[in-house]
PDB file of C-alpha atoms in Angstrom:
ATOM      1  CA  UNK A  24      75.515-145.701  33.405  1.00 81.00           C
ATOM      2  CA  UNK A  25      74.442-149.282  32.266  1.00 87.00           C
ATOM      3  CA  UNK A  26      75.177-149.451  28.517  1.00 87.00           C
ATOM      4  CA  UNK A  27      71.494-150.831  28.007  1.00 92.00           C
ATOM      5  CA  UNK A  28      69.597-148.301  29.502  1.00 92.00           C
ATOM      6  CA  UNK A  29      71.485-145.953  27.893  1.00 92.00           C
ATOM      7  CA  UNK A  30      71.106-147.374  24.249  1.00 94.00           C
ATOM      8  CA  UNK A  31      67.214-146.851  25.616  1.00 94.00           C
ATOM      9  CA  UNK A  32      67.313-143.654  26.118  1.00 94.00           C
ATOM     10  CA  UNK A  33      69.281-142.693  23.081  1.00 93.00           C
ATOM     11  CA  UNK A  34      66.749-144.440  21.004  1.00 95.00           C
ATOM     12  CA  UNK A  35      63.686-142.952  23.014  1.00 96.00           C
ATOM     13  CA  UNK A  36      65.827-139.578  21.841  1.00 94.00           C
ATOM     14  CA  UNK A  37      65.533-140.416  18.012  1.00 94.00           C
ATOM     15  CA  UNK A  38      62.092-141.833  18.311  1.00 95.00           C
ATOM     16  CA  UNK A  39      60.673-138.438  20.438  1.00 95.00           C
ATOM     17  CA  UNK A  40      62.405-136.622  17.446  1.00 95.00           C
ATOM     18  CA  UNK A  41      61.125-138.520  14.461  1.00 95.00           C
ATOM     19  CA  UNK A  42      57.434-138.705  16.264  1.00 95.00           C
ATOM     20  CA  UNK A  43      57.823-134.586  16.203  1.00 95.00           C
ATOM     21  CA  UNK A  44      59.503-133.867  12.825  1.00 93.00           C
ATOM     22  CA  UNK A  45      57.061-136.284  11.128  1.00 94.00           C
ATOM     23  CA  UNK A  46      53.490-135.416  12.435  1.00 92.00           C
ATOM     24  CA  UNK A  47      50.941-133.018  11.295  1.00 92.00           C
ATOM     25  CA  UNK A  48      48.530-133.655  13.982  1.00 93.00           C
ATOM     26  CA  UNK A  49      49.451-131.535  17.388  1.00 94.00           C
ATOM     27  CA  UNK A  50      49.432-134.138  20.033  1.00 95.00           C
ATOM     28  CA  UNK A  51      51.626-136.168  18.061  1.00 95.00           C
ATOM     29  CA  UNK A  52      53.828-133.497  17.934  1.00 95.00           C
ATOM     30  CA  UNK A  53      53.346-132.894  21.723  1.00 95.00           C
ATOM     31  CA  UNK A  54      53.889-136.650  22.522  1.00 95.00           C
ATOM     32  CA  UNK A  55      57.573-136.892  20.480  1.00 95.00           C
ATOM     33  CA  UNK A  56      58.154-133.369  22.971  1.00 95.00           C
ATOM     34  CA  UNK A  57      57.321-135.205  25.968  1.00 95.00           C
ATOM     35  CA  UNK A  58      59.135-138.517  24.983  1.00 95.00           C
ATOM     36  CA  UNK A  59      62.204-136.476  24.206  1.00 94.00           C
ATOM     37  CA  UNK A  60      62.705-134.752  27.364  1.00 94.00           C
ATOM     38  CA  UNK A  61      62.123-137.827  29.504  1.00 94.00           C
ATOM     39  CA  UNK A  62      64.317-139.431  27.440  1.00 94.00           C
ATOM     40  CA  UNK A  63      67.235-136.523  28.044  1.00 95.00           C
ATOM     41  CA  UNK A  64      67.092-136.244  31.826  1.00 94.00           C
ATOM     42  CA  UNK A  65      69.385-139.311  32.573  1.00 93.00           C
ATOM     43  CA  UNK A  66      71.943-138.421  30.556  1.00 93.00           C
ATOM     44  CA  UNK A  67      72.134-134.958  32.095  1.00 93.00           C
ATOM     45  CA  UNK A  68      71.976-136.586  35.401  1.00 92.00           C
ATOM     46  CA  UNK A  69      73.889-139.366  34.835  1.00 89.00           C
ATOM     47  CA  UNK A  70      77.059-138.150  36.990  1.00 86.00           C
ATOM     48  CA  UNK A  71      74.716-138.175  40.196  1.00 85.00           C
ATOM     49  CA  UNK A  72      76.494-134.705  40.645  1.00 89.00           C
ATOM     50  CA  UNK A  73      74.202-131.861  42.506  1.00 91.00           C
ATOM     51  CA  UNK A  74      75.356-129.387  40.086  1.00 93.00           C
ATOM     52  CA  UNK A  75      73.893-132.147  37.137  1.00 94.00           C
ATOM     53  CA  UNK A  76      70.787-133.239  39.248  1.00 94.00           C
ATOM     54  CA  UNK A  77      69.964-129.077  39.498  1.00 95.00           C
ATOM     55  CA  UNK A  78      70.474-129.233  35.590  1.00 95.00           C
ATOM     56  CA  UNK A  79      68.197-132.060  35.121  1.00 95.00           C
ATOM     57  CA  UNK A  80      65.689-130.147  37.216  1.00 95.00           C
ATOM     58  CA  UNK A  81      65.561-126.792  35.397  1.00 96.00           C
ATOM     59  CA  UNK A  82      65.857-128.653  32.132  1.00 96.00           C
ATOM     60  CA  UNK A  83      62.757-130.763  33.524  1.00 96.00           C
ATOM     61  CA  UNK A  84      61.154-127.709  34.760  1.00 96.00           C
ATOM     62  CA  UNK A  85      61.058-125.434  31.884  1.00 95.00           C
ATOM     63  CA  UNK A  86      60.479-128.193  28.416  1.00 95.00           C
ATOM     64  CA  UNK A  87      57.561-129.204  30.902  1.00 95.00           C
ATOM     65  CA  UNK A  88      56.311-125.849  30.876  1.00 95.00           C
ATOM     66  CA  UNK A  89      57.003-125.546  27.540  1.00 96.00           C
ATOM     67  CA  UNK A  90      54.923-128.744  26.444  1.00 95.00           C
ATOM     68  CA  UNK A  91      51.910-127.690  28.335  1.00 95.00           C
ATOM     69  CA  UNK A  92      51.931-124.247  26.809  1.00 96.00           C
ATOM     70  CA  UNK A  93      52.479-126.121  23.107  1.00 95.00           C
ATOM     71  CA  UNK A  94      49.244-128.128  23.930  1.00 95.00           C
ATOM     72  CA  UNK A  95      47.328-125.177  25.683  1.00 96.00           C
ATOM     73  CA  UNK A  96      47.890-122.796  22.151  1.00 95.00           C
ATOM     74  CA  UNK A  97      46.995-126.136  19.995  1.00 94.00           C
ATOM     75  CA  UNK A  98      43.682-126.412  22.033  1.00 95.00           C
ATOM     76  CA  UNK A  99      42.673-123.156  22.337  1.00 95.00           C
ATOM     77  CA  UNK A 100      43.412-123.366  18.523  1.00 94.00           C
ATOM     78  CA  UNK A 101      41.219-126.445  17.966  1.00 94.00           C
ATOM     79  CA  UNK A 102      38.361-125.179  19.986  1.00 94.00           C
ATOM     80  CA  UNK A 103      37.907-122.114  17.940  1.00 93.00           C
ATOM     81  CA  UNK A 104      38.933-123.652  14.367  1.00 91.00           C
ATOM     82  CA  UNK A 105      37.921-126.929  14.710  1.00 89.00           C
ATOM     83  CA  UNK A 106      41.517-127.947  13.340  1.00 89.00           C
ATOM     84  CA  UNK A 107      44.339-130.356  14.854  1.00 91.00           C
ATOM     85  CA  UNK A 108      47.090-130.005  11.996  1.00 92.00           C
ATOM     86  CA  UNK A 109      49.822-128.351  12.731  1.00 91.00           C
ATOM     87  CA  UNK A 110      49.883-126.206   9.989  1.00 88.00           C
ATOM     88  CA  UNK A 111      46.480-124.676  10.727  1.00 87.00           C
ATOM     89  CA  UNK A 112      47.139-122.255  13.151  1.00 89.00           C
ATOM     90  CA  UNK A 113      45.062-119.284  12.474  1.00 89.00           C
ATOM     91  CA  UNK A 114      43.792-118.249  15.856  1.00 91.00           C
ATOM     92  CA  UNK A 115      45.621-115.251  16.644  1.00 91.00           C
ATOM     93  CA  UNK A 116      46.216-115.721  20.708  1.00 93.00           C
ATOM     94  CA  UNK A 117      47.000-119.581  20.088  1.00 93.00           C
ATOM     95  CA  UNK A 118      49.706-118.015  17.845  1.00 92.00           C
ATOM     96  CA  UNK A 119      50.935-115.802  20.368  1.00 93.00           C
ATOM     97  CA  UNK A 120      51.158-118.670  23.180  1.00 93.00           C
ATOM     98  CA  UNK A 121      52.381-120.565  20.762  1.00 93.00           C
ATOM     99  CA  UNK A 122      55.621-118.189  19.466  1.00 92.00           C
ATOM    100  CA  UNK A 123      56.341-118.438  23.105  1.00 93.00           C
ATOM    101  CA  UNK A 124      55.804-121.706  23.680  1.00 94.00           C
ATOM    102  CA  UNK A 125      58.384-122.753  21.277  1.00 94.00           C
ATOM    103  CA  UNK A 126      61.044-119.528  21.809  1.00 94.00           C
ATOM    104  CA  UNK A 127      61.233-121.218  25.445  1.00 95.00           C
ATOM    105  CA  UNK A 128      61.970-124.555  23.954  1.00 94.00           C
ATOM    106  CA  UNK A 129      64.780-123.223  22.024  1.00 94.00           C
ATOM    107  CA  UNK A 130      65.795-120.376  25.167  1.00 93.00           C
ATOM    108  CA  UNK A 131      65.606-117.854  23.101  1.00 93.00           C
ATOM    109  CA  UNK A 132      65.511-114.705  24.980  1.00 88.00           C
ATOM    110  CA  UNK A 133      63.760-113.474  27.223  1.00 89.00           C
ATOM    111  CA  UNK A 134      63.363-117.541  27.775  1.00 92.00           C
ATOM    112  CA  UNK A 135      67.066-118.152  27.886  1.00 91.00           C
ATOM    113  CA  UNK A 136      67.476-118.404  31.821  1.00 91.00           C
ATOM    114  CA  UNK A 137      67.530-122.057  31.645  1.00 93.00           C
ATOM    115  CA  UNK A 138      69.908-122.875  28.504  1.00 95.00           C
ATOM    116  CA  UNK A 139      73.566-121.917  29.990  1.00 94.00           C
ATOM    117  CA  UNK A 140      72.695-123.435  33.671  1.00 94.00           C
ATOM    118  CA  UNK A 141      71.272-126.959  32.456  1.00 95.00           C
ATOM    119  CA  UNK A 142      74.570-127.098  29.725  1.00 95.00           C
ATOM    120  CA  UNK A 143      76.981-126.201  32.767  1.00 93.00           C
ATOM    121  CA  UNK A 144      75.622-129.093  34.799  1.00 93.00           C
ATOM    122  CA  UNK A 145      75.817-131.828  31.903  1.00 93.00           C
ATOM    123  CA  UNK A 146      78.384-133.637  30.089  1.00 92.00           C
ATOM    124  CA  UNK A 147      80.043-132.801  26.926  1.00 93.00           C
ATOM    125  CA  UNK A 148      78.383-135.581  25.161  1.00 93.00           C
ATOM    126  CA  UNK A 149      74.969-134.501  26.558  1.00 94.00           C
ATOM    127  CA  UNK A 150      75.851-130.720  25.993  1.00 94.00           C
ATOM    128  CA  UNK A 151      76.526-131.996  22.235  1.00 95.00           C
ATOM    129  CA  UNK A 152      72.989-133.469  21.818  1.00 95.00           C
ATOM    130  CA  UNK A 153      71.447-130.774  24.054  1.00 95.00           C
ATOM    131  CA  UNK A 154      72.753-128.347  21.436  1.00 94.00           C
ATOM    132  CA  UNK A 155      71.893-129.664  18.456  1.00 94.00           C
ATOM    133  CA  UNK A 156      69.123-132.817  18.612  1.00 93.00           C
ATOM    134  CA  UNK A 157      67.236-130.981  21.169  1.00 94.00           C
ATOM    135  CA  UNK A 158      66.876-128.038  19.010  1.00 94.00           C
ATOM    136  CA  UNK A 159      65.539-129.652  16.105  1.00 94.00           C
ATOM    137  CA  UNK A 160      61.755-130.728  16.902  1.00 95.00           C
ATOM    138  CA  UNK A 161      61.204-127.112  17.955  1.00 94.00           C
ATOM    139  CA  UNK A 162      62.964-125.532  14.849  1.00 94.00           C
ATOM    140  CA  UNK A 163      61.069-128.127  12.571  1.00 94.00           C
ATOM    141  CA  UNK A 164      57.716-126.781  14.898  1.00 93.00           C
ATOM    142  CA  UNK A 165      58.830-123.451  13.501  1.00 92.00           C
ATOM    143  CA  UNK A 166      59.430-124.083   9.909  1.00 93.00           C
ATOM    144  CA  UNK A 167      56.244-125.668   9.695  1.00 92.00           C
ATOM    145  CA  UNK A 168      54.263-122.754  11.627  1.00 92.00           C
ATOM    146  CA  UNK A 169      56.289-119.753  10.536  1.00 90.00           C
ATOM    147  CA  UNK A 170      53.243-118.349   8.594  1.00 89.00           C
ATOM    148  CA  UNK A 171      51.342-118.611  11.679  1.00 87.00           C
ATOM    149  CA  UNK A 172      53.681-117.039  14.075  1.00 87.00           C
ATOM    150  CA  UNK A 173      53.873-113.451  15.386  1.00 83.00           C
ATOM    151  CA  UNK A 174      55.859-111.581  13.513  1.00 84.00           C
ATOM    152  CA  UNK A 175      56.732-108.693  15.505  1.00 87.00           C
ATOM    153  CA  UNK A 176      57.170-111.080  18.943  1.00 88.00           C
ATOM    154  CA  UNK A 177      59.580-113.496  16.912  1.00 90.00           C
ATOM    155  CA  UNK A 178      61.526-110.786  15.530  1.00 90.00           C
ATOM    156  CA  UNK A 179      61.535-108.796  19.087  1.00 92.00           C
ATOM    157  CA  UNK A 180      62.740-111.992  20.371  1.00 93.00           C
ATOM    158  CA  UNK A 181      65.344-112.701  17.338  1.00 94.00           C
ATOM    159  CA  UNK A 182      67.101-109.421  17.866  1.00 94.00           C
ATOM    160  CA  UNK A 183      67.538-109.538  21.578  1.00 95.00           C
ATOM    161  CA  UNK A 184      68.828-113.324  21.453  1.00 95.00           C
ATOM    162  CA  UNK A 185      71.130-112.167  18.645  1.00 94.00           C
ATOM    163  CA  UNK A 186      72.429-109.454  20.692  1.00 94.00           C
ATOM    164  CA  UNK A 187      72.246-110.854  24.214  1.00 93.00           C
ATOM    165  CA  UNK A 188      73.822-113.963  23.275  1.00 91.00           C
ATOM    166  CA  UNK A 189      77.007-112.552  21.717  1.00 90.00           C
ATOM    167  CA  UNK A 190      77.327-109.408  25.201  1.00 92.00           C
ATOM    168  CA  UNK A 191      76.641-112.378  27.677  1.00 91.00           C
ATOM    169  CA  UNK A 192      79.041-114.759  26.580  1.00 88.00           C
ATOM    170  CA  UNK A 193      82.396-111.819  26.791  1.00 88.00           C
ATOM    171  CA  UNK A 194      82.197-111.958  30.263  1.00 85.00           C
ATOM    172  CA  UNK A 195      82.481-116.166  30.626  1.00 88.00           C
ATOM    173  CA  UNK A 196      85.618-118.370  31.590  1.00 89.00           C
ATOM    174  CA  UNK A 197      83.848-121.810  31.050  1.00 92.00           C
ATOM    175  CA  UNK A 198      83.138-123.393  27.781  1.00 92.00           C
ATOM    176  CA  UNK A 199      80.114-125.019  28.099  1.00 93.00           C
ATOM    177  CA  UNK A 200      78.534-121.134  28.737  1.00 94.00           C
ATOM    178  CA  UNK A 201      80.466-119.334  26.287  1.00 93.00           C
ATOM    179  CA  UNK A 202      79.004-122.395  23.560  1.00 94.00           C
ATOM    180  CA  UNK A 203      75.193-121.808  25.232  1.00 95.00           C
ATOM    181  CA  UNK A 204      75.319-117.702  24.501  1.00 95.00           C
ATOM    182  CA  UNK A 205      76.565-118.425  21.093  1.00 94.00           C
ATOM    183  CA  UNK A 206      74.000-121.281  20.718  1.00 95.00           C
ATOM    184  CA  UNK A 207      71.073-117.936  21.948  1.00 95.00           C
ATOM    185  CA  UNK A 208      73.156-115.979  18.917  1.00 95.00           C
ATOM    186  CA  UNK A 209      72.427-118.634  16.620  1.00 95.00           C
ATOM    187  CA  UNK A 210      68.736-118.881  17.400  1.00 95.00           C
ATOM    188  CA  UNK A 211      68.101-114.859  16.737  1.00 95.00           C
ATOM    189  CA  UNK A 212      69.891-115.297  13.661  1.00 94.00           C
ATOM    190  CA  UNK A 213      67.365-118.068  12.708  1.00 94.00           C
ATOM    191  CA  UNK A 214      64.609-116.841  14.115  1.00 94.00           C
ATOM    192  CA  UNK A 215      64.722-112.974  12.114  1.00 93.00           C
ATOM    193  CA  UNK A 216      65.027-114.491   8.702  1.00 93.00           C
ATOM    194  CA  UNK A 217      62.009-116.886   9.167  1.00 92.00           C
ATOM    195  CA  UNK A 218      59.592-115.151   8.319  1.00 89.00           C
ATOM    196  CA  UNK A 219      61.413-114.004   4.898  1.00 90.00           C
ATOM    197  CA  UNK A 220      63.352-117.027   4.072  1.00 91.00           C
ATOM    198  CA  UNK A 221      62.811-120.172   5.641  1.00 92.00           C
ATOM    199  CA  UNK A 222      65.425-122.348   3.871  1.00 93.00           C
ATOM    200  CA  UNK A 223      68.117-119.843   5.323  1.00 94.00           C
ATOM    201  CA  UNK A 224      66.781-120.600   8.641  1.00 94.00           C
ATOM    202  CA  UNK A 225      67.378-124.234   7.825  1.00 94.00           C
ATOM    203  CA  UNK A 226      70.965-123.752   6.426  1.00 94.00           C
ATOM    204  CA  UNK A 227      72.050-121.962   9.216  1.00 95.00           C
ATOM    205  CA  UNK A 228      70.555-124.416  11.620  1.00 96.00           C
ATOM    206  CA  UNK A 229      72.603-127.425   9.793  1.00 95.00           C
ATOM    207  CA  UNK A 230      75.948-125.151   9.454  1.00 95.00           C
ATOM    208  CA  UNK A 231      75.490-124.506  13.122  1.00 95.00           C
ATOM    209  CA  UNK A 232      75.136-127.696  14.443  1.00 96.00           C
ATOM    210  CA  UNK A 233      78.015-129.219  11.942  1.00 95.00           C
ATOM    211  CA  UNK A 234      80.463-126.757  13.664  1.00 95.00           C
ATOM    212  CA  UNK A 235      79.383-127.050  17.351  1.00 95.00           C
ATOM    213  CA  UNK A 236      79.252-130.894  16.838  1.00 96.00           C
ATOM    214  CA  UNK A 237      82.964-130.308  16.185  1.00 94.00           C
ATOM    215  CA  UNK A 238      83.935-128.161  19.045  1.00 95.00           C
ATOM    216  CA  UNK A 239      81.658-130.729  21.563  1.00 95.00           C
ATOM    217  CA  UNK A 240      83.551-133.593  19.936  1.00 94.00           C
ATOM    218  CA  UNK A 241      87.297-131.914  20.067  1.00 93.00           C
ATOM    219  CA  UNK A 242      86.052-130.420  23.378  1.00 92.00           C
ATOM    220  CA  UNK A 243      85.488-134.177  24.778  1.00 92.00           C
ATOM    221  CA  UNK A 244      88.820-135.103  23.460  1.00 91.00           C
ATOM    222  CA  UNK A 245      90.998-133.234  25.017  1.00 89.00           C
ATOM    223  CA  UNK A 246      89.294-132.484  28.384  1.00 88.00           C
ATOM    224  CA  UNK A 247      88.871-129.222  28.565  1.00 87.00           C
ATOM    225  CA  UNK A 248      86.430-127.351  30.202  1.00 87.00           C
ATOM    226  CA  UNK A 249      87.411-123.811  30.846  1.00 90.00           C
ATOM    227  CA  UNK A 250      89.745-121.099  28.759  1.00 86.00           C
ATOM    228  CA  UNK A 251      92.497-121.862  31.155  1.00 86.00           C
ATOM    229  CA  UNK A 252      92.769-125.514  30.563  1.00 86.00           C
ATOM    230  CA  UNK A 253      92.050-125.023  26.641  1.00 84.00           C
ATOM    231  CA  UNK A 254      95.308-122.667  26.870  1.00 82.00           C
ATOM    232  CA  UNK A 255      97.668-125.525  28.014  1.00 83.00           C
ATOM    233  CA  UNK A 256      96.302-128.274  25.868  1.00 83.00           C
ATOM    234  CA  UNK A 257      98.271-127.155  22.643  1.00 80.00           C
ATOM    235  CA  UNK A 258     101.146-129.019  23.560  1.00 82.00           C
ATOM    236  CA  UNK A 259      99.340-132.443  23.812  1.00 83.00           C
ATOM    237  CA  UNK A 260      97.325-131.702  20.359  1.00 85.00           C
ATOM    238  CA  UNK A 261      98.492-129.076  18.465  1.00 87.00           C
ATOM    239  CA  UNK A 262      96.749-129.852  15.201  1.00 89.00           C
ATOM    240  CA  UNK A 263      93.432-130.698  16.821  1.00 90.00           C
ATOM    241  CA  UNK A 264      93.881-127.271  18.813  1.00 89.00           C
ATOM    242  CA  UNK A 265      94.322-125.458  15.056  1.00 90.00           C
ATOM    243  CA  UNK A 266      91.457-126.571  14.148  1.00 92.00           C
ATOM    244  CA  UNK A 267      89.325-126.047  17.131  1.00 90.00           C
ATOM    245  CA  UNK A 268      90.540-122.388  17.048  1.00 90.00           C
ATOM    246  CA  UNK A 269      89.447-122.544  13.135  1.00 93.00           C
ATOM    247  CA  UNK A 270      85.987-124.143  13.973  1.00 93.00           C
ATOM    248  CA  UNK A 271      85.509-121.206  17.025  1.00 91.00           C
ATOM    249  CA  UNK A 272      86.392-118.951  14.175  1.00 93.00           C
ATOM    250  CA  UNK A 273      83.781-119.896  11.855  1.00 94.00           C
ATOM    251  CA  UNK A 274      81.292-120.220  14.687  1.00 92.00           C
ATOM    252  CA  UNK A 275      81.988-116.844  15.400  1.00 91.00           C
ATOM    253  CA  UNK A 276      81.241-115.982  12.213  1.00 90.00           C
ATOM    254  CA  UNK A 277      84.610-114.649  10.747  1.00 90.00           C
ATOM    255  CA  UNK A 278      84.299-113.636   7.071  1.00 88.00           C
ATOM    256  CA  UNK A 279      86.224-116.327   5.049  1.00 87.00           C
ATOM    257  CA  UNK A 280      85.190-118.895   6.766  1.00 91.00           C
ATOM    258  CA  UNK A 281      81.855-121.161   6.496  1.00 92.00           C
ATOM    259  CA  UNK A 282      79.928-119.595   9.647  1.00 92.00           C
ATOM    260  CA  UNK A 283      80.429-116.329   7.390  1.00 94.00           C
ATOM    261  CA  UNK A 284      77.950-117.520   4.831  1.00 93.00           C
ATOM    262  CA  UNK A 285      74.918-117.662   7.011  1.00 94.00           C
ATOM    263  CA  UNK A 286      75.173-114.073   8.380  1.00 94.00           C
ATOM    264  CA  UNK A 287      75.956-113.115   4.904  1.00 94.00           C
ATOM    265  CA  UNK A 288      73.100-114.235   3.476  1.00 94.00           C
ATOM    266  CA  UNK A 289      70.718-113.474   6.380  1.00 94.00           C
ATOM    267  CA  UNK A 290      71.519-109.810   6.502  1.00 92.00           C
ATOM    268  CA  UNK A 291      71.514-109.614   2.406  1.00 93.00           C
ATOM    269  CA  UNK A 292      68.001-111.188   2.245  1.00 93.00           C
ATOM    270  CA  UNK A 293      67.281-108.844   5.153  1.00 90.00           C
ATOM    271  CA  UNK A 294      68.384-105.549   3.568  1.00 90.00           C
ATOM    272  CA  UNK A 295      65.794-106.104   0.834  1.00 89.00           C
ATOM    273  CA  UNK A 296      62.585-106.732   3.027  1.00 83.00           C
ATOM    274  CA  UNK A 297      62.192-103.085   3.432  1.00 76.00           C
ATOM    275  CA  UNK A 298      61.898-102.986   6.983  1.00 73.00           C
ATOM    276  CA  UNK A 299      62.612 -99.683   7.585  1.00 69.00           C
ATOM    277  CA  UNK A 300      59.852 -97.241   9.800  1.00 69.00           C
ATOM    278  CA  UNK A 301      58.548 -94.709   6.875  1.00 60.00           C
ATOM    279  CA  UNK A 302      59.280 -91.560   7.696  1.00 58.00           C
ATOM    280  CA  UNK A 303      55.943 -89.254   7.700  1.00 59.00           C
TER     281      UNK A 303
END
């Protein structure tokens, strides 16, 4: 790809995400969405490779989809109330659409289809942003909603990302997947604590994308893009391979290690919510 156009688009990238993380009004917010996924889909495509040009498509497909239900809720929301800032959201079926809206932005589940496909198809570098950029004009959306939000959808959703994420990725021999169900994990884990705590939503968010920035980055290093190929690269790099196996470590969430503190404090803050059915 043309270094200019590129520099283009990566700027278009910041500028869609600024315009989103720093409105209050809804089409503002809606315009930075829009401007961000145009801005993405030639740097998923940029390999002219069918398998990247499908990615581009889905990718295209769903955030589309996505937008238009983000601007249907904030309507709906504005004809009843009257009100176009974001944190104003007190119609409940806007709030519904709108939980939904932004769960499919994410792909959390059962709006996760799209996520592992469109990060097969793209590059590591584009996987990297995809992962972690991407993500955070929808979880700013939801920080600055959360009170809003349906609390029994998001946590429905939260638990069966959590879950799904982690059983889905056992059964995968390429990379890119495996990092897309743990990136679904992530998003139940930040998505049930909401509600209760939103600044643990925000650490985990900025723990998570610190350590998959690291495995993109080491990842794009060394080439390798299945478990077979990651086996065999020890002998070229064997201290960046330590510490990739460290960083998978702490992604997964193993206790001394930084992706431990999250989940720690996620299920301690849980534990006293009292969310436990009373029994009658």
């Amino acid at each position: 790809m043309n270094p200019q156009a590129k520099l283009v688009f990566i700027l278009s990238l910041l500028l869609g995400t600024t315009t989103t993380i720093t409105s209050n009004h809804w089409i503002m917010a809606w315009a930075g969405l829009e401007i961000n996924t145009l801005s993405i889909l030639p740097l998923i495509s940029q390999s002219h490779h069918p398998r990247a040009i499908e990615a581009a498509t889905k990718y295209f497909l769903t955030q589309a989809a996505a937008s238009a239900l983000v601007l249907f809720s904030s309507m709906t929301n504005a004809w009843h109330t009257g009100q176009w800032d974001i944190t104003q959201m007190t119609h409940p079926t806007s709030c519904l659409i709108l939980t939904s809206a932004i769960a499919m932005k994410l792909g959390m589940v059962p709006f996760h289809f799209w996520f592992p496909e469109v990060l097969q198809g793209s590059p590591l570098t584009t996987g990297l942003l995809l992962s972690t950029v991407m993500k955070f004009p929808p979880i700013t959306l939801l920080l600055m909603t959360y009170p809003s939000l349906n609390p029994t959808l998001l946590t429905c959703m939260a638990i069966m990302s959590a879950a799904l994420g982690g059983w889905m990725g056992l059964n995968q021999t390429q990379i890119r997947k495996i990092l897309a169900f743990s990136s679904i994990s992530h998003l139940g884990w930040m998505a049930i604590i909401l509600s209760f705590n939103p600044k643990l939503t925000l650490l985990n968010f900025y723990l998570y994308t610190l350590m998959t920035s690291a495995v993109f980055l080491t990842l794009n290093t060394t080439k390798a893009l299945k478990l077979s190929t990651l086996i065999t690269t020890w002998t070229k790099t064997p201290s960046l391979n330590a510490m990739l196996l460290l960083t998978l470590l702490s992604l997964a969430g193993l206790p001394p290690l930084t992706g431990f503190l999250p989940k720690w404090l996620i299920i301690q803050e849980l534990t006293k919510q009292d969310m436990a059915p009373v029994a009658t």
